[in-house]
XYZ file of C-alpha atoms in Angstrom:
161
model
C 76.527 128.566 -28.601
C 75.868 124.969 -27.273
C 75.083 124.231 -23.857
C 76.649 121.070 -21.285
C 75.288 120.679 -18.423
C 75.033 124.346 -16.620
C 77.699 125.719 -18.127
C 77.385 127.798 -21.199
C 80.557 127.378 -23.876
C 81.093 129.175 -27.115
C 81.823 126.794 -29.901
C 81.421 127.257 -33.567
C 81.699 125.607 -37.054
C 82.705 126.606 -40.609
C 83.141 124.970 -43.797
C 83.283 126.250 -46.972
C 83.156 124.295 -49.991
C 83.901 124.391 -54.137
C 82.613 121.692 -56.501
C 83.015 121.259 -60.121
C 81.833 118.831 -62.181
C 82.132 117.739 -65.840
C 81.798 114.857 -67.956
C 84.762 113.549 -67.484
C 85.208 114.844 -63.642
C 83.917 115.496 -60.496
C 85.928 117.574 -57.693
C 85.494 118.988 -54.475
C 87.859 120.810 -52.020
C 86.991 122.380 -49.017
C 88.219 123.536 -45.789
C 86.593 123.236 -42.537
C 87.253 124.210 -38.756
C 84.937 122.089 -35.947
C 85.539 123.321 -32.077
C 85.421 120.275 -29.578
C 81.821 121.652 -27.961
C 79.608 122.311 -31.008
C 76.478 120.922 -31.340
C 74.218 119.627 -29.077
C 75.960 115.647 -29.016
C 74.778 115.146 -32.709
C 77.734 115.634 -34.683
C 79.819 112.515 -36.075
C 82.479 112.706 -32.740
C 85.562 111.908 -35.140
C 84.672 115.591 -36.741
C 84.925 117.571 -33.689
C 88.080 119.511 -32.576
C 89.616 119.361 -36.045
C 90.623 121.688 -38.936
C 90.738 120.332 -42.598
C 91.738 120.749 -45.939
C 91.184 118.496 -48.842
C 90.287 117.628 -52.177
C 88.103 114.695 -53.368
C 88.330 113.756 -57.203
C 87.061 111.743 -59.571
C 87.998 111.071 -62.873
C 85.736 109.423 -65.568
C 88.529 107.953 -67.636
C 86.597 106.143 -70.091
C 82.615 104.704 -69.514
C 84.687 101.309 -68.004
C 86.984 103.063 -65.881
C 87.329 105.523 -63.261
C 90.116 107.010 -61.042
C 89.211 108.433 -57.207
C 92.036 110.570 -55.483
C 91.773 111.759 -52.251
C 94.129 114.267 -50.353
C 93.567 115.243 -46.644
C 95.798 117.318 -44.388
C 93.865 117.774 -40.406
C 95.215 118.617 -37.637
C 93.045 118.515 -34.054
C 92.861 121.571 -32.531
C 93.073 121.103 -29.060
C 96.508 119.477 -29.543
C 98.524 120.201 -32.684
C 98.360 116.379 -33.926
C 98.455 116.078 -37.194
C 96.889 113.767 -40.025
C 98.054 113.304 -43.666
C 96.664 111.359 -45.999
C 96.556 110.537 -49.866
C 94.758 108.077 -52.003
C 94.021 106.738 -55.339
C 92.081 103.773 -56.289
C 91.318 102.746 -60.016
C 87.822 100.821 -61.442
C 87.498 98.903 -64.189
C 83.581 98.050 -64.489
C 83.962 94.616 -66.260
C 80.127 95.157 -66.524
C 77.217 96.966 -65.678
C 76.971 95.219 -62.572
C 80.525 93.841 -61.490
C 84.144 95.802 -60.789
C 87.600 95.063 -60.370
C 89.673 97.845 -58.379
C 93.377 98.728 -57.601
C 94.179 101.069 -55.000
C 97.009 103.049 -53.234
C 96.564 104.876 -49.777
C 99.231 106.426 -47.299
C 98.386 108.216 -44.254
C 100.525 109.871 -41.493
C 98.705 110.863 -38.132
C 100.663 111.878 -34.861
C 99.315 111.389 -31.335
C 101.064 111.049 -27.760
C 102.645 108.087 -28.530
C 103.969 108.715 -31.599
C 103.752 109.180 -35.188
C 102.011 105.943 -37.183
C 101.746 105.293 -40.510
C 100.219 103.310 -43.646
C 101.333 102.643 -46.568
C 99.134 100.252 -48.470
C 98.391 98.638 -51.711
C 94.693 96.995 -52.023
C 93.091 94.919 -54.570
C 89.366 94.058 -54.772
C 86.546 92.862 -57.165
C 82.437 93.366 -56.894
C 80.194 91.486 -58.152
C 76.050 90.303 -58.091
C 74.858 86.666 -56.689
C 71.889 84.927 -57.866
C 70.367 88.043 -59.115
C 70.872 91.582 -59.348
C 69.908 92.624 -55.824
C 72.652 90.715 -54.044
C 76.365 91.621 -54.435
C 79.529 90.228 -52.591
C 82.524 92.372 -52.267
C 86.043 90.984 -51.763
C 89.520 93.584 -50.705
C 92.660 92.327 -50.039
C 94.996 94.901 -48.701
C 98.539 94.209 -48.044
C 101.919 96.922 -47.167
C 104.222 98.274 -49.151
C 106.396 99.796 -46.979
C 108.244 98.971 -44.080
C 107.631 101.955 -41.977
C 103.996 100.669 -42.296
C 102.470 99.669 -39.239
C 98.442 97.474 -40.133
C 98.399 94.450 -40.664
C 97.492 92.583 -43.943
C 93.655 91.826 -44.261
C 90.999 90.244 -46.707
C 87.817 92.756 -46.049
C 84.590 90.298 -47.354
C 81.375 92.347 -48.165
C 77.570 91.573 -49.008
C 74.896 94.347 -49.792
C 71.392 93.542 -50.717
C 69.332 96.176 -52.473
């Protein structure tokens, strides 16, 4: 039970959650149902008033390269809108340090105005600067389909460590 204000509201969470992992994988799926008013304003706001299902996965293919897949189906509770969304995205680890990366990702989500979607193909590459503690990070993501509707973008990155 969370309280706003004065006024007392019942609101609840539940997840539940199965993980296995091997050497040559790691997945999780889960399920999880968030009410609008639980918490006490501390939860991640994008979380509340949905239901999900999904599976994350990853694949060790070899020790250079990896495959991530990720399937989502939400739908917000206080509405009926649905989301649907799928991905894959391949890494080849040219070294210890720096990547190259190929990805795929469609989504679906509905909302009062209409159903949108993305459909996108992306292509990136990581890699350290001057030393070992500075990286730069390059995306380019582009559509493949028509029905898409984002626009294409180059995402540039830096992390220090």
């Amino acid at each position: 039970q969370t309280g706003i204000d004065t006024e007392k509201k019942n609101a609840s969470a539940k997840k539940v959650e199965a993980t296995l992992r091997t050497s040559v994988a790691e997945i999780t799926a889960y399920t999880q149902r968030i009410d609008e008013d639980f918490g006490l304003n501390q939860q991640n706001q994008a979380d509340l008033d949905q239901q999900s299902t999904g599976i994350d996965a990853t694949l060790y293919i070899s020790d250079q390269n990896q495959l991530e897949l990720e399937g989502l189906y939400q739908t917000q509770i206080s509405t009926g809108f649905d989301k649907q969304l799928a991905s894959a995205k391949l890494t080849h680890n040219v070294t210890d340090s720096s990547s190259i990366n190929a990805g795929l990702y469609t989504n679906m989500q509905e909302s009062a105005d209409g159903i949108n979607f993305v459909d996108e193909l992306s292509i990136g590459a990581s890699a350290p600067v001057f030393n070992q503690d500075f990286r730069l990070n390059v995306t380019a993501t582009t559509d493949i389909s028509k029905r898409s509707e984002e626009n294409d973008r180059i995402k540039l990155g830096a992390e220090y460590r």
